[in-house]
Coordinates of N, CA and C in Angstrom, one line a residue:
M328 N -14.8 -100.0 28.4 CA -13.4 -99.6 28.5 C -13.3 -98.5 29.5
S329 N -12.3 -98.6 30.4 CA -12.1 -97.6 31.5 C -11.6 -96.3 30.9
Q330 N -11.7 -95.3 31.7 CA -11.2 -94.0 31.2 C -9.7 -94.0 30.9
S331 N -9.0 -94.6 31.8 CA -7.5 -94.7 31.6 C -7.2 -95.5 30.3
S332 N -7.9 -96.6 30.1 CA -7.6 -97.4 28.9 C -8.0 -96.6 27.6
F333 N -9.1 -95.8 27.7 CA -9.5 -95.0 26.6 C -8.5 -94.0 26.3
K334 N -7.9 -93.3 27.3 CA -6.9 -92.3 27.1 C -5.6 -92.9 26.5
R335 N -5.2 -94.1 26.9 CA -4.1 -94.8 26.3 C -4.3 -95.1 24.9
A336 N -5.5 -95.6 24.6 CA -5.8 -96.0 23.2 C -5.8 -94.7 22.3
T337 N -6.4 -93.7 22.8 CA -6.4 -92.4 22.1 C -5.0 -91.9 21.8
S338 N -4.2 -92.0 22.8 CA -2.8 -91.5 22.7 C -2.0 -92.4 21.7
R339 N -2.3 -93.7 21.7 CA -1.6 -94.5 20.7 C -2.0 -94.2 19.3
R340 N -3.4 -94.0 19.1 CA -3.9 -93.6 17.8 C -3.3 -92.3 17.3
S341 N -3.2 -91.3 18.2 CA -2.6 -90.0 17.9 C -1.1 -90.2 17.5
A342 N -0.4 -91.0 18.2 CA 1.1 -91.2 17.9 C 1.2 -91.9 16.6
N343 N 0.3 -92.9 16.3 CA 0.4 -93.6 15.1 C 0.1 -92.7 13.9
R344 N -0.9 -91.8 14.1 CA -1.2 -90.9 13.0 C -0.1 -89.9 12.7
K345 N 0.5 -89.4 13.8 CA 1.6 -88.5 13.6 C 2.8 -89.2 12.9
A346 N 3.1 -90.4 13.2 CA 4.2 -91.2 12.6 C 3.9 -91.4 11.1
L347 N 2.6 -91.7 10.8 CA 2.3 -91.9 9.4 C 2.3 -90.6 8.6
E348 N 1.8 -89.5 9.2 CA 1.9 -88.2 8.5 C 3.3 -87.8 8.3
Q349 N 4.2 -88.1 9.2 CA 5.6 -87.8 9.0 C 6.2 -88.6 7.9
K350 N 5.8 -89.9 7.9 CA 6.3 -90.8 6.8 C 5.9 -90.3 5.4
I351 N 4.7 -89.8 5.3 CA 4.2 -89.2 4.1 C 4.9 -88.0 3.7
L352 N 5.2 -87.1 4.7 CA 5.9 -85.8 4.4 C 7.3 -86.1 4.0
T353 N 7.9 -87.1 4.6 CA 9.3 -87.4 4.2 C 9.3 -87.9 2.8
A354 N 8.4 -88.7 2.4 CA 8.3 -89.2 1.0 C 8.1 -88.0 0.1
A355 N 7.1 -87.2 0.4 CA 6.8 -86.0 -0.4 C 8.0 -85.1 -0.5
E356 N 8.8 -84.9 0.5 CA 10.0 -84.1 0.5 C 11.0 -84.6 -0.5
G357 N 11.2 -85.9 -0.6 CA 12.1 -86.5 -1.5 C 11.6 -86.4 -2.9
V358 N 10.3 -86.6 -3.2 CA 9.8 -86.5 -4.5 C 9.8 -85.1 -5.0
F359 N 9.4 -84.1 -4.2 CA 9.4 -82.7 -4.6 C 10.8 -82.2 -4.8
A360 N 11.8 -82.7 -4.0 CA 13.2 -82.3 -4.2 C 13.7 -82.7 -5.6
E361 N 13.3 -83.9 -6.0 CA 13.8 -84.5 -7.2 C 13.1 -84.0 -8.4
H362 N 11.8 -83.8 -8.3 CA 11.0 -83.5 -9.5 C 10.4 -82.1 -9.5
G363 N 10.5 -81.3 -8.4 CA 9.8 -80.1 -8.3 C 8.3 -80.2 -8.1
F364 N 7.7 -79.1 -7.9 CA 6.2 -79.2 -7.6 C 5.5 -79.7 -8.8
D365 N 5.7 -79.0 -10.0 CA 5.0 -79.3 -11.2 C 5.3 -80.8 -11.7
G366 N 6.5 -81.3 -11.5 CA 6.8 -82.6 -12.0 C 6.5 -83.7 -11.1
S367 N 6.0 -83.4 -9.9 CA 5.6 -84.4 -8.9 C 4.2 -84.8 -9.0
S368 N 3.9 -86.1 -8.7 CA 2.5 -86.5 -8.7 C 2.1 -87.2 -7.4
L369 N 0.9 -87.2 -7.1 CA 0.4 -87.8 -5.9 C 0.7 -89.3 -5.9
E370 N 0.6 -89.9 -7.1 CA 0.9 -91.3 -7.2 C 2.3 -91.7 -6.8
A371 N 3.3 -90.8 -7.3 CA 4.7 -91.0 -7.0 C 4.9 -90.9 -5.5
I372 N 4.3 -89.9 -4.9 CA 4.5 -89.7 -3.4 C 3.9 -90.8 -2.6
A373 N 2.7 -91.3 -3.0 CA 2.1 -92.4 -2.3 C 2.9 -93.7 -2.4
E374 N 3.4 -93.9 -3.6 CA 4.3 -95.1 -3.8 C 5.5 -95.0 -3.0
S375 N 6.1 -93.8 -2.9 CA 7.3 -93.7 -2.1 C 7.0 -93.9 -0.6
A376 N 5.8 -93.5 -0.2 CA 5.4 -93.7 1.2 C 4.9 -95.1 1.5
G377 N 4.7 -95.9 0.5 CA 4.2 -97.2 0.7 C 2.7 -97.3 1.0
L378 N 2.0 -96.3 0.4 CA 0.6 -96.2 0.7 C -0.2 -96.1 -0.6
S379 N -1.5 -96.3 -0.6 CA -2.3 -96.1 -1.7 C -2.6 -94.6 -1.8
R380 N -2.9 -94.1 -3.0 CA -3.2 -92.7 -3.2 C -4.4 -92.3 -2.4
Q381 N -5.4 -93.1 -2.3 CA -6.6 -92.8 -1.6 C -6.3 -92.7 -0.1
N382 N -5.5 -93.6 0.4 CA -5.2 -93.6 1.8 C -4.4 -92.4 2.2
M383 N -3.4 -92.0 1.3 CA -2.6 -90.8 1.6 C -3.5 -89.6 1.6
L384 N -4.5 -89.5 0.7 CA -5.3 -88.3 0.6 C -6.2 -88.2 1.8
Y385 N -6.4 -89.2 2.6 CA -7.1 -89.1 3.9 C -6.4 -88.2 4.9
Y386 N -5.1 -88.2 4.8 CA -4.2 -87.4 5.7 C -3.9 -86.0 5.1
F387 N -3.7 -86.0 3.8 CA -3.3 -84.7 3.1 C -4.2 -84.7 1.8
P388 N -5.2 -83.8 1.8 CA -6.2 -83.8 0.7 C -5.8 -83.4 -0.7
S389 N -4.6 -82.9 -0.8 CA -4.2 -82.4 -2.1 C -2.6 -82.4 -2.2
K390 N -2.1 -82.2 -3.4 CA -0.7 -82.1 -3.6 C -0.2 -80.7 -3.0
E391 N -1.1 -79.7 -3.2 CA -0.8 -78.4 -2.6 C -0.6 -78.5 -1.1
S392 N -1.5 -79.2 -0.4 CA -1.4 -79.4 1.0 C -0.1 -80.1 1.4
L393 N 0.3 -81.1 0.7 CA 1.5 -81.8 1.0 C 2.7 -80.8 0.8
Y394 N 2.7 -80.1 -0.3 CA 3.8 -79.2 -0.6 C 3.9 -78.1 0.5
Q395 N 2.8 -77.5 0.9 CA 2.8 -76.5 1.9 C 3.3 -77.1 3.3
N396 N 2.9 -78.3 3.6 CA 3.4 -78.9 4.8 C 4.9 -79.2 4.8
V397 N 5.4 -79.6 3.6 CA 6.8 -79.9 3.5 C 7.6 -78.6 3.7
L398 N 7.1 -77.5 3.1 CA 7.8 -76.2 3.2 C 7.7 -75.7 4.7
K399 N 6.6 -75.9 5.3 CA 6.4 -75.4 6.7 C 7.4 -76.2 7.6
H400 N 7.5 -77.5 7.3 CA 8.4 -78.4 8.2 C 9.8 -77.9 8.2
I401 N 10.4 -77.6 7.0 CA 11.8 -77.2 6.9 C 11.9 -75.8 7.5
L402 N 10.9 -74.9 7.3 CA 11.0 -73.5 7.9 C 10.9 -73.5 9.4
D403 N 10.0 -74.4 9.9 CA 9.9 -74.5 11.3 C 11.2 -75.0 12.0
L404 N 11.9 -75.9 11.3 CA 13.2 -76.3 11.8 C 14.2 -75.2 11.9
W405 N 14.2 -74.4 10.8 CA 15.2 -73.3 10.7 C 14.9 -72.3 11.8
I406 N 13.6 -72.0 12.0 CA 13.2 -70.9 13.0 C 13.4 -71.4 14.4
E407 N 13.1 -72.7 14.6 CA 13.2 -73.2 16.0 C 14.7 -73.4 16.4
K408 N 15.5 -74.0 15.5 CA 16.8 -74.4 15.8 C 17.9 -73.4 15.4
M409 N 17.6 -72.4 14.5 CA 18.6 -71.6 13.9 C 18.5 -70.2 14.3
A410 N 17.6 -69.8 15.3 CA 17.6 -68.5 15.7 C 18.9 -68.1 16.4
L411 N 19.5 -67.1 16.0 CA 20.8 -66.7 16.6 C 20.7 -66.4 18.1
M412 N 19.6 -65.8 18.5 CA 19.4 -65.5 19.9 C 19.2 -66.7 20.7
G413 N 18.9 -67.8 20.1 CA 18.7 -69.1 20.9 C 20.0 -69.9 21.0
Q414 N 21.1 -69.5 20.4 CA 22.3 -70.3 20.4 C 23.0 -70.2 21.8
A415 N 23.6 -71.3 22.1 CA 24.4 -71.4 23.3 C 25.7 -70.5 23.2
G416 N 26.1 -70.0 24.3 CA 27.4 -69.3 24.2 C 27.2 -67.9 24.9
D417 N 28.3 -67.4 25.4 CA 28.3 -66.0 26.0 C 29.1 -65.0 25.3
T418 N 29.5 -65.3 24.0 CA 30.2 -64.3 23.2 C 29.7 -64.4 21.8
P419 N 29.8 -63.3 21.0 CA 29.4 -63.3 19.6 C 30.0 -64.4 18.8
A420 N 31.3 -64.7 19.1 CA 32.0 -65.7 18.3 C 31.4 -67.1 18.5
T421 N 31.2 -67.4 19.8 CA 30.6 -68.7 20.1 C 29.2 -68.9 19.6
M422 N 28.4 -67.9 19.7 CA 27.0 -67.9 19.2 C 26.9 -68.0 17.7
L423 N 27.8 -67.3 17.0 CA 27.8 -67.3 15.6 C 28.3 -68.7 15.1
E424 N 29.3 -69.2 15.7 CA 29.9 -70.5 15.3 C 28.8 -71.6 15.5
N425 N 28.1 -71.6 16.6 CA 27.0 -72.5 16.8 C 25.9 -72.4 15.8
Y426 N 25.6 -71.1 15.4 CA 24.6 -70.8 14.4 C 25.0 -71.4 13.0
I427 N 26.3 -71.2 12.6 CA 26.8 -71.7 11.4 C 26.8 -73.2 11.3
R428 N 27.3 -73.8 12.4 CA 27.4 -75.3 12.4 C 26.0 -75.9 12.5
G429 N 25.1 -75.3 13.2 CA 23.7 -75.8 13.3 C 23.0 -75.7 12.0
K430 N 23.2 -74.6 11.2 CA 22.7 -74.5 9.9 C 23.2 -75.6 8.9
L431 N 24.5 -75.8 9.0 CA 25.1 -76.9 8.2 C 24.5 -78.3 8.6
E432 N 24.2 -78.5 9.9 CA 23.7 -79.7 10.4 C 22.3 -80.0 9.8
I433 N 21.5 -78.9 9.7 CA 20.2 -79.1 9.0 C 20.3 -79.4 7.6
S434 N 21.3 -78.8 6.9 CA 21.6 -79.1 5.5 C 22.0 -80.5 5.3
R435 N 22.7 -81.1 6.3 CA 23.2 -82.5 6.2 C 22.0 -83.4 6.5
I436 N 21.2 -83.1 7.5 CA 20.1 -84.1 7.8 C 18.9 -83.9 7.0
H437 N 18.6 -82.7 6.5 CA 17.4 -82.5 5.7 C 17.7 -81.8 4.3
P438 N 18.6 -82.5 3.5 CA 19.0 -81.9 2.2 C 17.8 -81.7 1.3
D439 N 16.9 -82.7 1.3 CA 15.7 -82.6 0.4 C 14.8 -81.4 0.8
G440 N 14.6 -81.2 2.0 CA 13.8 -80.1 2.5 C 14.4 -78.7 2.0
S441 N 15.7 -78.6 2.1 CA 16.4 -77.4 1.7 C 16.2 -77.2 0.1
K442 N 16.3 -78.3 -0.6 CA 16.1 -78.2 -2.1 C 14.7 -77.8 -2.4
V443 N 13.7 -78.3 -1.7 CA 12.3 -78.0 -2.0 C 12.2 -76.5 -1.7
F444 N 12.7 -76.0 -0.6 CA 12.7 -74.5 -0.3 C 13.3 -73.7 -1.4
A445 N 14.5 -74.1 -1.9 CA 15.2 -73.4 -2.9 C 14.5 -73.4 -4.2
N446 N 13.9 -74.5 -4.6 CA 13.1 -74.6 -5.8 C 11.9 -73.6 -5.7
E447 N 11.3 -73.6 -4.5 CA 10.1 -72.7 -4.4 C 10.5 -71.2 -4.5
V448 N 11.6 -70.9 -4.0 CA 12.1 -69.5 -4.1 C 12.3 -69.2 -5.5
I449 N 13.0 -70.1 -6.3 CA 13.2 -69.9 -7.7 C 11.9 -69.7 -8.5
R450 N 10.9 -70.4 -8.1 CA 9.6 -70.3 -8.7 C 8.8 -69.1 -8.4
G451 N 9.4 -68.3 -7.5 CA 8.7 -67.0 -7.1 C 8.3 -66.9 -5.7
G452 N 8.2 -68.1 -5.0 CA 7.9 -68.1 -3.6 C 6.5 -67.8 -3.2
S453 N 5.5 -68.1 -4.1 CA 4.1 -67.7 -3.8 C 3.6 -68.5 -2.6
Y454 N 4.1 -69.8 -2.4 CA 3.6 -70.6 -1.2 C 4.3 -70.2 0.1
L455 N 5.4 -69.3 0.0 CA 6.2 -69.0 1.1 C 5.9 -67.6 1.7
K456 N 5.3 -66.7 0.9 CA 5.2 -65.3 1.2 C 4.6 -65.1 2.6
D457 N 3.4 -65.7 2.9 CA 2.7 -65.4 4.2 C 3.6 -66.0 5.3
Y458 N 4.1 -67.1 5.2 CA 4.9 -67.8 6.2 C 6.2 -66.9 6.5
L459 N 6.8 -66.5 5.5 CA 8.0 -65.7 5.7 C 7.7 -64.4 6.4
E460 N 6.6 -63.8 6.0 CA 6.3 -62.5 6.6 C 5.9 -62.6 8.1
K461 N 5.2 -63.7 8.4 CA 4.6 -63.9 9.8 C 5.6 -64.5 10.7
D462 N 6.5 -65.4 10.2 CA 7.3 -66.2 11.1 C 8.8 -65.9 11.0
L463 N 9.3 -66.0 9.7 CA 10.7 -65.8 9.5 C 11.2 -64.4 9.7
L464 N 10.5 -63.4 9.2 CA 11.0 -62.0 9.2 C 11.1 -61.5 10.7
P465 N 10.1 -61.8 11.5 CA 10.2 -61.3 12.9 C 11.5 -62.0 13.6
Q466 N 11.7 -63.2 13.4 CA 12.9 -63.9 14.0 C 14.2 -63.2 13.4
L467 N 14.2 -63.0 12.1 CA 15.4 -62.3 11.5 C 15.6 -61.0 12.1
E468 N 14.6 -60.2 12.3 CA 14.7 -58.9 12.9 C 15.3 -58.9 14.3
A469 N 14.8 -59.9 15.1 CA 15.4 -60.1 16.4 C 16.9 -60.4 16.4
D470 N 17.3 -61.2 15.4 CA 18.7 -61.6 15.3 C 19.5 -60.4 14.8
L471 N 18.9 -59.6 13.9 CA 19.6 -58.4 13.4 C 19.9 -57.4 14.5
E472 N 18.9 -57.2 15.4 CA 19.0 -56.3 16.5 C 20.2 -56.8 17.4
L473 N 20.3 -58.1 17.6 CA 21.3 -58.6 18.4 C 22.7 -58.3 17.8
V474 N 22.8 -58.5 16.5 CA 24.1 -58.2 15.9 C 24.4 -56.7 15.9
R475 N 23.4 -55.9 15.7 CA 23.6 -54.4 15.7 C 24.1 -54.0 17.1
G476 N 23.6 -54.7 18.2 CA 24.0 -54.4 19.5 C 25.5 -54.7 19.7
W477 N 25.9 -55.9 19.2 CA 27.3 -56.3 19.2 C 28.2 -55.2 18.6
I478 N 27.7 -54.8 17.4 CA 28.5 -53.8 16.7 C 28.6 -52.5 17.4
A479 N 27.5 -52.0 18.0 CA 27.4 -50.8 18.7 C 28.3 -50.8 20.0
S480 N 28.4 -52.0 20.6 CA 29.2 -52.1 21.8 C 30.7 -52.4 21.5
G481 N 31.0 -52.5 20.2 CA 32.4 -52.7 19.8 C 32.9 -54.2 19.9
K482 N 31.9 -55.1 20.0 CA 32.2 -56.5 20.2 C 32.6 -57.2 18.8
M483 N 32.2 -56.5 17.7 CA 32.6 -57.1 16.4 C 32.7 -55.9 15.4
D484 N 33.3 -56.2 14.3 CA 33.5 -55.1 13.3 C 32.2 -54.6 12.8
P485 N 32.1 -53.4 12.3 CA 30.9 -52.8 11.8 C 30.6 -53.4 10.4
V486 N 29.8 -54.3 10.3 CA 29.4 -54.9 9.0 C 27.9 -54.7 8.8
D487 N 27.5 -55.0 7.6 CA 26.0 -55.0 7.3 C 25.4 -56.2 7.8
P488 N 24.5 -56.2 8.9 CA 24.0 -57.4 9.5 C 23.2 -58.2 8.5
E489 N 22.3 -57.5 7.6 CA 21.5 -58.3 6.7 C 22.4 -59.2 5.8
H490 N 23.4 -58.6 5.3 CA 24.3 -59.4 4.3 C 25.1 -60.4 5.1
L491 N 25.3 -60.2 6.3 CA 26.0 -61.3 7.1 C 25.1 -62.5 7.1
F492 N 23.8 -62.4 7.4 CA 22.9 -63.5 7.4 C 22.7 -64.1 6.0
F493 N 22.6 -63.2 5.0 CA 22.5 -63.7 3.6 C 23.6 -64.6 3.3
T494 N 24.8 -64.2 3.7 CA 26.0 -65.0 3.4 C 26.0 -66.3 4.1
I495 N 25.7 -66.3 5.4 CA 25.6 -67.6 6.2 C 24.6 -68.5 5.6
W496 N 23.4 -68.0 5.2 CA 22.4 -68.9 4.6 C 22.8 -69.5 3.3
A497 N 23.4 -68.6 2.5 CA 23.9 -69.1 1.2 C 25.0 -70.2 1.3
S498 N 26.0 -69.9 2.1 CA 27.1 -70.7 2.2 C 26.9 -72.0 2.9
T499 N 25.9 -72.1 3.8 CA 25.5 -73.3 4.5 C 24.5 -74.2 3.6
Q500 N 23.5 -73.5 3.0 CA 22.5 -74.2 2.2 C 23.1 -74.8 1.0
T501 N 24.2 -74.3 0.5 CA 24.8 -74.8 -0.8 C 25.2 -76.2 -0.6
Y502 N 25.5 -76.7 0.6 CA 26.0 -78.1 0.8 C 24.8 -79.0 0.8
A503 N 23.5 -78.5 0.8 CA 22.4 -79.3 0.5 C 21.9 -79.1 -0.9
D504 N 21.7 -77.8 -1.3 CA 21.1 -77.6 -2.6 C 22.0 -78.0 -3.8
F505 N 23.3 -77.9 -3.6 CA 24.3 -78.2 -4.7 C 25.2 -79.3 -4.2
S506 N 24.6 -80.3 -3.5 CA 25.5 -81.3 -2.9 C 26.1 -82.2 -4.0
S507 N 25.3 -82.4 -5.1 CA 25.8 -83.2 -6.2 C 27.0 -82.6 -6.9
Q508 N 27.0 -81.3 -7.0 CA 28.1 -80.5 -7.6 C 29.4 -80.6 -6.7
I509 N 29.1 -80.4 -5.4 CA 30.3 -80.4 -4.5 C 30.8 -81.9 -4.4
S510 N 30.0 -82.9 -4.4 CA 30.4 -84.2 -4.3 C 31.3 -84.6 -5.5
L511 N 30.9 -84.1 -6.7 CA 31.6 -84.3 -8.0 C 33.0 -83.7 -7.9
A512 N 33.0 -82.4 -7.4 CA 34.3 -81.7 -7.3 C 35.2 -82.4 -6.3
L513 N 34.7 -83.0 -5.3 CA 35.5 -83.7 -4.3 C 35.8 -85.2 -4.7
G514 N 35.2 -85.6 -5.8 CA 35.5 -87.0 -6.2 C 34.8 -88.0 -5.4
K515 N 33.6 -87.7 -4.9 CA 32.9 -88.6 -4.0 C 31.5 -88.9 -4.5
S516 N 30.9 -90.0 -4.1 CA 29.5 -90.3 -4.6 C 28.5 -89.4 -3.8
E517 N 28.8 -89.1 -2.6 CA 28.0 -88.2 -1.8 C 28.7 -87.6 -0.6
L518 N 28.2 -86.5 -0.1 CA 28.9 -85.9 1.1 C 28.6 -86.7 2.3
D519 N 29.6 -86.7 3.2 CA 29.5 -87.4 4.5 C 29.6 -86.4 5.7
E520 N 29.5 -86.9 6.9 CA 29.6 -86.1 8.0 C 30.9 -85.3 8.1
E521 N 32.0 -86.0 7.8 CA 33.3 -85.3 7.8 C 33.3 -84.1 6.9
D522 N 32.7 -84.2 5.7 CA 32.7 -83.1 4.8 C 32.0 -81.9 5.4
F523 N 30.9 -82.1 6.2 CA 30.2 -81.0 6.8 C 30.9 -80.4 8.0
T524 N 31.7 -81.3 8.7 CA 32.6 -80.8 9.7 C 33.7 -79.9 9.2
K525 N 34.3 -80.3 8.0 CA 35.3 -79.5 7.4 C 34.7 -78.2 6.9
A526 N 33.5 -78.2 6.3 CA 32.8 -77.0 5.9 C 32.6 -76.1 7.0
G527 N 32.2 -76.6 8.2 CA 32.0 -75.8 9.4 C 33.2 -75.2 9.9
D528 N 34.3 -75.9 9.8 CA 35.6 -75.4 10.2 C 36.0 -74.2 9.4
F529 N 35.9 -74.4 8.0 CA 36.3 -73.4 7.1 C 35.4 -72.1 7.2
L530 N 34.1 -72.3 7.3 CA 33.2 -71.2 7.3 C 33.3 -70.4 8.6
T531 N 33.4 -71.1 9.7 CA 33.6 -70.3 11.0 C 34.9 -69.6 11.0
H532 N 36.0 -70.2 10.4 CA 37.3 -69.5 10.4 C 37.2 -68.2 9.6
V533 N 36.7 -68.3 8.4 CA 36.6 -67.2 7.4 C 35.7 -66.1 7.9
L534 N 34.5 -66.5 8.3 CA 33.5 -65.5 8.7 C 33.8 -64.8 10.0
L535 N 34.2 -65.6 11.0 CA 34.5 -65.0 12.3 C 35.8 -64.1 12.2
K536 N 36.8 -64.5 11.4 CA 37.9 -63.6 11.3 C 37.6 -62.4 10.5
G537 N 36.7 -62.5 9.5 CA 36.2 -61.4 8.7 C 35.4 -60.4 9.5
L538 N 34.8 -60.9 10.6 CA 34.0 -60.0 11.5 C 34.8 -59.4 12.6
G539 N 36.1 -59.7 12.6 CA 37.0 -59.2 13.7 C 36.8 -60.0 15.0
L540 N 36.3 -61.2 14.9 CA 36.1 -62.0 16.1 C 37.2 -63.0 16.4
R541 N 38.2 -63.1 15.4 CA 39.3 -64.0 15.6 C 40.5 -63.3 15.1

């Protein structure tokens, strides 16, 4: 086999492995969201992924490994896509609106991941502590400094920056974590894209006006 052929074959194997690992993580995300960590089994996750238990364990050697990877996946998404400093826009209002709508979009696309995260926090967050301290808190501090700068320069009302983020997190994640309750209240079988658009319209109107940005 030529060197170029070897590289192509290696690349294909790597891509196939990543696709299979993602398939397993998606299955695990759904099972953990429905049953919690303690109520989930490797057999149920393997069945959902369409694999044998033994085959799945080749990629993830334990239930704890699967669980930690599911948590890391959703947190990586939040940190990568939800950093306020990374939002498009040249005004606080635009950046905050994009932040809120982006957070809702993750709740819409990855509701199971959000539920797994919420359940872990309720359990005490032992699997999250190191990750939160090393990755999430530095990003939060950078975003807090940005908001403090806006306040100091008179670009928005003087509010508590920490509680601003807590409010945004809670109000956007509820559309994933409590989707069944909201669907019931709306008389629907499940939330659709229009519901998330309306939620974004409402939250940006209320929060931005409350911050003196509208």
